């Protein structure tokens, strides 16, 4: 699939299987999402450019690599995207955060915005949009539309599970935005849920239902 990276690392796949299980506790689900967030962050930042800088070790001088160029913005889509945030900020503590509040209207499945707050210098940063679930992609497309309106030019989308329908829609609407996901599931059901999926990620993460 063009523009889609499936992160098939055994640790990610193992943890995803644990998360899919209906019996997993809220605490366990949240912990696993945090851990997978770290692992996905590692993969999505794999090609960041580095530059050589002069440093002093206790014994001598040397040139050593450090990350160059654009700084990162993590843009979680509320609520479930927040589940990735802590893990990713652990790896990239200097990143900025853009919060995007969206919920799916249960009848139309359209995304309804209720909050948006982003750094003002999005144009100068690489923005990683975070949401565990890419179902119809209505939420992802709406979030990316808003980020682009506010100046973001380089955007990547990170999720845990994607439906084929969501990938097609997101790639069609924003072909410049590449997708990182741990798995591509089979299909969406009549209510827009990913099958086999893991249920409602926000509810499972926060214990609401
Ligand atoms: C869920 C999920 C995504 C969205 C994906 O959020 O966290 O944001 O649905 O579906 P889509 O691709 O069809 O737009 P939801 O609207 O349930 O809000 P919540 O995270 O606050 O529960
Ligand atoms: N949102 C979720 O949380 N789960 C799905 O399967 C689809 C949308």
PDB file of C-alpha atoms and ligand atoms in Angstrom:
ATOM      1  CA  UNK A   1       0.000   0.000   0.000  1.00  0.00           C
ATOM      2  CA  UNK A   2       1.586   3.230  -1.124  1.00  0.00           C
ATOM      3  CA  UNK A   3       2.196   5.737   1.635  1.00  0.00           C
ATOM      4  CA  UNK A   4       1.436   3.236   4.402  1.00  0.00           C
ATOM      5  CA  UNK A   5       4.035   1.733   6.744  1.00  0.00           C
ATOM      6  CA  UNK A   6       2.898  -1.264   8.762  1.00  0.00           C
ATOM      7  CA  UNK A   7       4.969  -1.507  11.913  1.00  0.00           C
ATOM      8  CA  UNK A   8       5.252  -5.264  12.201  1.00  0.00           C
ATOM      9  CA  UNK A   9       7.809  -5.375  15.022  1.00  0.00           C
ATOM     10  CA  UNK A  10       7.027  -8.393  17.264  1.00  0.00           C
ATOM     11  CA  UNK A  11       6.761  -6.235  20.386  1.00  0.00           C
ATOM     12  CA  UNK A  12       4.161  -4.019  18.731  1.00  0.00           C
ATOM     13  CA  UNK A  13       2.206  -6.981  17.386  1.00  0.00           C
ATOM     14  CA  UNK A  14       2.266  -8.770  20.745  1.00  0.00           C
ATOM     15  CA  UNK A  15       1.067  -5.714  22.643  1.00  0.00           C
ATOM     16  CA  UNK A  16      -1.641  -5.028  20.047  1.00  0.00           C
ATOM     17  CA  UNK A  17      -2.975  -8.560  20.496  1.00  0.00           C
ATOM     18  CA  UNK A  18      -3.215  -7.977  24.249  1.00  0.00           C
ATOM     19  CA  UNK A  19      -5.096  -4.720  23.623  1.00  0.00           C
ATOM     20  CA  UNK A  20      -7.616  -6.363  21.295  1.00  0.00           C
ATOM     21  CA  UNK A  21      -8.725  -8.815  23.983  1.00  0.00           C
ATOM     22  CA  UNK A  22     -12.109  -7.796  25.413  1.00  0.00           C
ATOM     23  CA  UNK A  23     -11.042  -8.882  28.911  1.00  0.00           C
ATOM     24  CA  UNK A  24      -8.119  -6.381  29.067  1.00  0.00           C
ATOM     25  CA  UNK A  25      -8.580  -3.929  31.956  1.00  0.00           C
ATOM     26  CA  UNK A  26      -8.724  -0.154  31.485  1.00  0.00           C
ATOM     27  CA  UNK A  27      -5.394   0.108  33.275  1.00  0.00           C
ATOM     28  CA  UNK A  28      -3.813  -2.550  31.076  1.00  0.00           C
ATOM     29  CA  UNK A  29      -5.239  -1.054  27.898  1.00  0.00           C
ATOM     30  CA  UNK A  30      -3.888   2.415  28.748  1.00  0.00           C
ATOM     31  CA  UNK A  31      -0.477   1.055  29.706  1.00  0.00           C
ATOM     32  CA  UNK A  32      -0.170  -0.913  26.459  1.00  0.00           C
ATOM     33  CA  UNK A  33      -1.232   2.084  24.362  1.00  0.00           C
ATOM     34  CA  UNK A  34       1.468   4.132  26.050  1.00  0.00           C
ATOM     35  CA  UNK A  35       4.094   1.462  25.351  1.00  0.00           C
ATOM     36  CA  UNK A  36       3.055   1.043  21.715  1.00  0.00           C
ATOM     37  CA  UNK A  37       3.108   4.841  21.374  1.00  0.00           C
ATOM     38  CA  UNK A  38       6.799   4.770  22.215  1.00  0.00           C
ATOM     39  CA  UNK A  39       7.512   2.014  19.721  1.00  0.00           C
ATOM     40  CA  UNK A  40       5.545   3.730  16.950  1.00  0.00           C
ATOM     41  CA  UNK A  41       7.345   6.990  17.706  1.00  0.00           C
ATOM     42  CA  UNK A  42      10.645   5.181  17.205  1.00  0.00           C
ATOM     43  CA  UNK A  43       9.502   3.998  13.764  1.00  0.00           C
ATOM     44  CA  UNK A  44       7.892   7.207  12.542  1.00  0.00           C
ATOM     45  CA  UNK A  45      11.013   9.218  13.394  1.00  0.00           C
ATOM     46  CA  UNK A  46      13.404   6.695  11.826  1.00  0.00           C
ATOM     47  CA  UNK A  47      14.292   8.920   8.862  1.00  0.00           C
ATOM     48  CA  UNK A  48      14.737  12.230  10.683  1.00  0.00           C
ATOM     49  CA  UNK A  49      17.886  13.903   9.399  1.00  0.00           C
ATOM     50  CA  UNK A  50      20.912  14.177  11.665  1.00  0.00           C
ATOM     51  CA  UNK A  51      23.891  16.503  11.607  1.00  0.00           C
ATOM     52  CA  UNK A  52      27.376  16.080  13.048  1.00  0.00           C
ATOM     53  CA  UNK A  53      28.238  18.326  15.973  1.00  0.00           C
ATOM     54  CA  UNK A  54      31.477  18.768  17.854  1.00  0.00           C
ATOM     55  CA  UNK A  55      31.315  17.485  21.461  1.00  0.00           C
ATOM     56  CA  UNK A  56      33.741  16.760  24.251  1.00  0.00           C
ATOM     57  CA  UNK A  57      33.747  13.345  25.876  1.00  0.00           C
ATOM     58  CA  UNK A  58      35.607  12.958  29.205  1.00  0.00           C
ATOM     59  CA  UNK A  59      38.626  11.841  27.144  1.00  0.00           C
ATOM     60  CA  UNK A  60      38.670  13.761  23.882  1.00  0.00           C
ATOM     61  CA  UNK A  61      36.797  15.732  21.224  1.00  0.00           C
ATOM     62  CA  UNK A  62      34.668  14.058  18.619  1.00  0.00           C
ATOM     63  CA  UNK A  63      32.017  14.730  16.028  1.00  0.00           C
ATOM     64  CA  UNK A  64      28.744  12.992  16.881  1.00  0.00           C
ATOM     65  CA  UNK A  65      25.261  12.964  15.306  1.00  0.00           C
ATOM     66  CA  UNK A  66      22.280  14.873  16.634  1.00  0.00           C
ATOM     67  CA  UNK A  67      18.823  15.406  15.158  1.00  0.00           C
ATOM     68  CA  UNK A  68      18.823  18.300  12.727  1.00  0.00           C
ATOM     69  CA  UNK A  69      16.178  20.362  11.062  1.00  0.00           C
ATOM     70  CA  UNK A  70      12.531  20.660  11.919  1.00  0.00           C
ATOM     71  CA  UNK A  71      11.331  20.170  15.458  1.00  0.00           C
ATOM     72  CA  UNK A  72       8.327  17.959  16.181  1.00  0.00           C
ATOM     73  CA  UNK A  73       4.725  18.668  17.077  1.00  0.00           C
ATOM     74  CA  UNK A  74       2.592  15.845  18.431  1.00  0.00           C
ATOM     75  CA  UNK A  75      -1.063  16.402  17.564  1.00  0.00           C
ATOM     76  CA  UNK A  76      -3.290  13.927  19.424  1.00  0.00           C
ATOM     77  CA  UNK A  77      -6.933  13.716  18.373  1.00  0.00           C
ATOM     78  CA  UNK A  78      -8.950  13.698  21.607  1.00  0.00           C
ATOM     79  CA  UNK A  79      -9.693  11.581  23.363  1.00  0.00           C
ATOM     80  CA  UNK A  80      -7.946   8.376  22.358  1.00  0.00           C
ATOM     81  CA  UNK A  81      -4.949  10.055  20.699  1.00  0.00           C
ATOM     82  CA  UNK A  82      -3.866  11.242  24.121  1.00  0.00           C
ATOM     83  CA  UNK A  83      -3.032   7.617  24.880  1.00  0.00           C
ATOM     84  CA  UNK A  84       0.007   7.854  22.614  1.00  0.00           C
ATOM     85  CA  UNK A  85       1.213  11.156  23.960  1.00  0.00           C
ATOM     86  CA  UNK A  86       3.104  10.298  27.148  1.00  0.00           C
ATOM     87  CA  UNK A  87       5.099   7.547  25.470  1.00  0.00           C
ATOM     88  CA  UNK A  88       6.057   9.787  22.594  1.00  0.00           C
ATOM     89  CA  UNK A  89       6.956  12.723  24.842  1.00  0.00           C
ATOM     90  CA  UNK A  90       9.194  10.387  26.832  1.00  0.00           C
ATOM     91  CA  UNK A  91      11.222   9.833  23.663  1.00  0.00           C
ATOM     92  CA  UNK A  92      11.014  13.416  22.361  1.00  0.00           C
ATOM     93  CA  UNK A  93      10.617  15.605  25.458  1.00  0.00           C
ATOM     94  CA  UNK A  94      11.148  18.876  23.588  1.00  0.00           C
ATOM     95  CA  UNK A  95       8.235  18.317  21.185  1.00  0.00           C
ATOM     96  CA  UNK A  96       5.329  20.755  21.180  1.00  0.00           C
ATOM     97  CA  UNK A  97       1.734  19.513  21.464  1.00  0.00           C
ATOM     98  CA  UNK A  98      -1.355  20.490  19.444  1.00  0.00           C
ATOM     99  CA  UNK A  99      -4.641  19.281  20.952  1.00  0.00           C
ATOM    100  CA  UNK A 100      -7.454  18.544  18.504  1.00  0.00           C
ATOM    101  CA  UNK A 101     -10.850  17.829  20.067  1.00  0.00           C
ATOM    102  CA  UNK A 102     -13.094  15.854  17.717  1.00  0.00           C
ATOM    103  CA  UNK A 103     -15.860  13.339  18.206  1.00  0.00           C
ATOM    104  CA  UNK A 104     -17.729  11.238  15.665  1.00  0.00           C
ATOM    105  CA  UNK A 105     -21.417  11.951  15.373  1.00  0.00           C
ATOM    106  CA  UNK A 106     -22.855   8.455  15.969  1.00  0.00           C
ATOM    107  CA  UNK A 107     -25.517   8.882  13.249  1.00  0.00           C
ATOM    108  CA  UNK A 108     -23.582  10.519  10.435  1.00  0.00           C
ATOM    109  CA  UNK A 109     -20.059   9.438  11.507  1.00  0.00           C
ATOM    110  CA  UNK A 110     -18.937  12.977  10.620  1.00  0.00           C
ATOM    111  CA  UNK A 111     -16.268  14.528  12.818  1.00  0.00           C
ATOM    112  CA  UNK A 112     -17.464  17.350  15.088  1.00  0.00           C
ATOM    113  CA  UNK A 113     -14.800  19.730  16.372  1.00  0.00           C
ATOM    114  CA  UNK A 114     -14.991  20.974  19.970  1.00  0.00           C
ATOM    115  CA  UNK A 115     -11.419  22.123  20.664  1.00  0.00           C
ATOM    116  CA  UNK A 116      -8.301  23.169  18.772  1.00  0.00           C
ATOM    117  CA  UNK A 117      -5.101  24.585  20.212  1.00  0.00           C
ATOM    118  CA  UNK A 118      -1.814  24.394  18.350  1.00  0.00           C
ATOM    119  CA  UNK A 119       1.602  26.079  18.430  1.00  0.00           C
ATOM    120  CA  UNK A 120       1.786  29.125  16.158  1.00  0.00           C
ATOM    121  CA  UNK A 121       4.859  27.926  14.235  1.00  0.00           C
ATOM    122  CA  UNK A 122       3.368  24.779  12.672  1.00  0.00           C
ATOM    123  CA  UNK A 123       4.850  25.722   9.298  1.00  0.00           C
ATOM    124  CA  UNK A 124       8.359  25.219  10.662  1.00  0.00           C
ATOM    125  CA  UNK A 125       7.708  21.855  12.307  1.00  0.00           C
ATOM    126  CA  UNK A 126       7.023  18.238  11.431  1.00  0.00           C
ATOM    127  CA  UNK A 127       3.558  17.415  12.781  1.00  0.00           C
ATOM    128  CA  UNK A 128       2.676  13.884  13.852  1.00  0.00           C
ATOM    129  CA  UNK A 129      -1.100  13.422  14.097  1.00  0.00           C
ATOM    130  CA  UNK A 130      -1.895  10.745  16.686  1.00  0.00           C
ATOM    131  CA  UNK A 131      -5.058   8.660  16.860  1.00  0.00           C
ATOM    132  CA  UNK A 132      -5.177   4.925  17.629  1.00  0.00           C
ATOM    133  CA  UNK A 133      -8.111   4.354  15.270  1.00  0.00           C
ATOM    134  CA  UNK A 134      -8.404   5.168  11.556  1.00  0.00           C
ATOM    135  CA  UNK A 135     -11.924   3.987  10.716  1.00  0.00           C
ATOM    136  CA  UNK A 136     -13.871   6.120   8.199  1.00  0.00           C
ATOM    137  CA  UNK A 137     -10.985   8.646   8.386  1.00  0.00           C
ATOM    138  CA  UNK A 138     -13.477  11.480   8.895  1.00  0.00           C
ATOM    139  CA  UNK A 139     -11.643  12.476  12.099  1.00  0.00           C
ATOM    140  CA  UNK A 140      -8.179  12.226  10.552  1.00  0.00           C
ATOM    141  CA  UNK A 141      -9.152  14.238   7.465  1.00  0.00           C
ATOM    142  CA  UNK A 142     -10.826  16.944   9.585  1.00  0.00           C
ATOM    143  CA  UNK A 143      -7.798  17.165  11.904  1.00  0.00           C
ATOM    144  CA  UNK A 144      -5.364  17.443   9.004  1.00  0.00           C
ATOM    145  CA  UNK A 145      -7.562  20.007   7.223  1.00  0.00           C
ATOM    146  CA  UNK A 146      -7.395  22.196  10.356  1.00  0.00           C
ATOM    147  CA  UNK A 147      -3.652  21.741  10.825  1.00  0.00           C
ATOM    148  CA  UNK A 148      -3.025  22.719   7.195  1.00  0.00           C
ATOM    149  CA  UNK A 149      -5.320  25.757   7.560  1.00  0.00           C
ATOM    150  CA  UNK A 150      -3.090  26.762  10.467  1.00  0.00           C
ATOM    151  CA  UNK A 151       0.056  26.429   8.391  1.00  0.00           C
ATOM    152  CA  UNK A 152       1.292  22.848   8.876  1.00  0.00           C
ATOM    153  CA  UNK A 153       3.125  21.706   5.759  1.00  0.00           C
ATOM    154  CA  UNK A 154       4.734  18.432   6.731  1.00  0.00           C
ATOM    155  CA  UNK A 155       2.381  15.961   8.411  1.00  0.00           C
ATOM    156  CA  UNK A 156       2.482  12.259   9.239  1.00  0.00           C
ATOM    157  CA  UNK A 157      -0.393  10.198  10.657  1.00  0.00           C
ATOM    158  CA  UNK A 158       0.243   7.562  13.340  1.00  0.00           C
ATOM    159  CA  UNK A 159      -2.373   5.017  14.379  1.00  0.00           C
ATOM    160  CA  UNK A 160      -2.677   1.579  15.888  1.00  0.00           C
ATOM    161  CA  UNK A 161      -5.391   0.109  13.686  1.00  0.00           C
ATOM    162  CA  UNK A 162      -6.571   1.178  10.264  1.00  0.00           C
ATOM    163  CA  UNK A 163      -9.499   0.055   8.136  1.00  0.00           C
ATOM    164  CA  UNK A 164      -8.864  -0.235   4.388  1.00  0.00           C
ATOM    165  CA  UNK A 165     -11.719   2.246   3.829  1.00  0.00           C
ATOM    166  CA  UNK A 166     -10.031   4.804   6.108  1.00  0.00           C
ATOM    167  CA  UNK A 167      -6.656   4.440   4.427  1.00  0.00           C
ATOM    168  CA  UNK A 168      -8.209   5.000   1.014  1.00  0.00           C
ATOM    169  CA  UNK A 169     -10.083   8.071   2.187  1.00  0.00           C
ATOM    170  CA  UNK A 170      -7.155   9.663   4.015  1.00  0.00           C
ATOM    171  CA  UNK A 171      -4.698   8.995   1.185  1.00  0.00           C
ATOM    172  CA  UNK A 172      -7.243  10.402  -1.290  1.00  0.00           C
ATOM    173  CA  UNK A 173      -7.871  13.571   0.713  1.00  0.00           C
ATOM    174  CA  UNK A 174      -4.247  14.154   1.766  1.00  0.00           C
ATOM    175  CA  UNK A 175      -1.866  12.209  -0.501  1.00  0.00           C
ATOM    176  CA  UNK A 176       1.110  14.047   1.016  1.00  0.00           C
ATOM    177  CA  UNK A 177       0.404  12.552   4.465  1.00  0.00           C
ATOM    178  CA  UNK A 178       2.001   9.161   5.034  1.00  0.00           C
ATOM    179  CA  UNK A 179       0.455   6.698   7.484  1.00  0.00           C
ATOM    180  CA  UNK A 180       2.157   4.524  10.118  1.00  0.00           C
ATOM    181  CA  UNK A 181      -0.017   1.783  11.603  1.00  0.00           C
ATOM    182  CA  UNK A 182       0.497  -1.437  13.552  1.00  0.00           C
ATOM    183  CA  UNK A 183      -2.174  -3.262  11.540  1.00  0.00           C
ATOM    184  CA  UNK A 184      -4.690  -2.953   8.730  1.00  0.00           C
ATOM    185  CA  UNK A 185      -7.868  -4.775   9.699  1.00  0.00           C
ATOM    186  CA  UNK A 186     -10.557  -6.296   7.508  1.00  0.00           C
ATOM    187  CA  UNK A 187     -13.422  -3.832   7.153  1.00  0.00           C
ATOM    188  CA  UNK A 188     -15.809  -1.393   8.853  1.00  0.00           C
ATOM    189  CA  UNK A 189     -19.172  -2.538  10.170  1.00  0.00           C
ATOM    190  CA  UNK A 190     -22.444  -0.644   9.632  1.00  0.00           C
ATOM    191  CA  UNK A 191     -21.695   1.578  12.644  1.00  0.00           C
ATOM    192  CA  UNK A 192     -18.240   2.542  11.391  1.00  0.00           C
ATOM    193  CA  UNK A 193     -16.358   0.260  13.801  1.00  0.00           C
ATOM    194  CA  UNK A 194     -13.216  -1.517  12.705  1.00  0.00           C
ATOM    195  CA  UNK A 195     -13.627  -5.313  12.408  1.00  0.00           C
ATOM    196  CA  UNK A 196     -12.096  -7.295  14.077  1.00  0.00           C
ATOM    197  CA  UNK A 197     -10.685  -4.159  15.770  1.00  0.00           C
ATOM    198  CA  UNK A 198     -10.563  -3.526  19.491  1.00  0.00           C
ATOM    199  CA  UNK A 199     -13.827  -1.675  20.143  1.00  0.00           C
ATOM    200  CA  UNK A 200     -14.092   1.977  21.134  1.00  0.00           C
ATOM    201  CA  UNK A 201     -10.564   3.062  21.959  1.00  0.00           C
ATOM    202  CA  UNK A 202     -11.565   6.170  23.948  1.00  0.00           C
ATOM    203  CA  UNK A 203     -14.048   4.259  26.101  1.00  0.00           C
ATOM    204  CA  UNK A 204     -11.620   1.418  26.719  1.00  0.00           C
ATOM    205  CA  UNK A 205      -8.831   3.821  27.622  1.00  0.00           C
ATOM    206  CA  UNK A 206     -10.826   5.964  30.021  1.00  0.00           C
ATOM    207  CA  UNK A 207     -13.296   3.385  31.357  1.00  0.00           C
ATOM    208  CA  UNK A 208     -16.359   5.199  29.950  1.00  0.00           C
ATOM    209  CA  UNK A 209     -19.151   3.404  28.141  1.00  0.00           C
TER     210      UNK A 209
HETATM  211  C1  LIG B   1     -12.766   7.545  17.768  1.00  0.00           C
HETATM  212  C2  LIG B   1     -11.269   7.399  17.576  1.00  0.00           C
HETATM  213  C3  LIG B   1     -10.989   8.296  16.414  1.00  0.00           C
HETATM  214  C4  LIG B   1     -12.251   8.174  15.596  1.00  0.00           C
HETATM  215  C5  LIG B   1     -11.958   7.313  14.412  1.00  0.00           C
HETATM  216  O1  LIG B   1     -13.041   8.713  18.431  1.00  0.00           O
HETATM  217  O2  LIG B   1     -10.534   7.725  18.711  1.00  0.00           O
HETATM  218  O3  LIG B   1     -10.781   9.645  16.777  1.00  0.00           O
HETATM  219  O4  LIG B   1     -13.237   7.565  16.429  1.00  0.00           O
HETATM  220  O5  LIG B   1     -13.065   7.162  13.615  1.00  0.00           O
HETATM  221  P1  LIG B   1     -13.175   7.771  12.163  1.00  0.00           P
HETATM  222  O6  LIG B   1     -11.935   7.392  11.439  1.00  0.00           O
HETATM  223  O7  LIG B   1     -14.403   7.107  11.611  1.00  0.00           O
HETATM  224  O8  LIG B   1     -13.344   9.266  12.263  1.00  0.00           O
HETATM  225  P2  LIG B   1     -14.495   9.102  18.966  1.00  0.00           P
HETATM  226  O9  LIG B   1     -15.182   9.969  17.981  1.00  0.00           O
HETATM  227  O10 LIG B   1     -15.212   7.870  19.403  1.00  0.00           O
HETATM  228  O11 LIG B   1     -14.160  10.037  20.191  1.00  0.00           O
HETATM  229  P3  LIG B   1     -13.433   9.668  21.572  1.00  0.00           P
HETATM  230  O12 LIG B   1     -11.999   9.364  21.243  1.00  0.00           O
HETATM  231  O13 LIG B   1     -13.595  10.908  22.361  1.00  0.00           O
HETATM  232  O14 LIG B   1     -14.143   8.491  22.175  1.00  0.00           O
HETATM  233  N1  LIG B   2     -13.380   4.511  16.766  1.00  0.00           N
HETATM  234  C1  LIG B   2     -13.019   3.563  17.648  1.00  0.00           C
HETATM  235  O1  LIG B   2     -12.654   3.869  18.780  1.00  0.00           O
HETATM  236  N2  LIG B   2     -13.090   2.267  17.266  1.00  0.00           N
HETATM  237  C2  LIG B   2     -13.471   1.900  16.041  1.00  0.00           C
HETATM  238  O2  LIG B   2     -13.498   0.697  15.730  1.00  0.00           O
HETATM  239  C3  LIG B   2     -13.845   2.912  15.127  1.00  0.00           C
HETATM  240  C4  LIG B   2     -13.785   4.205  15.515  1.00  0.00           C
END
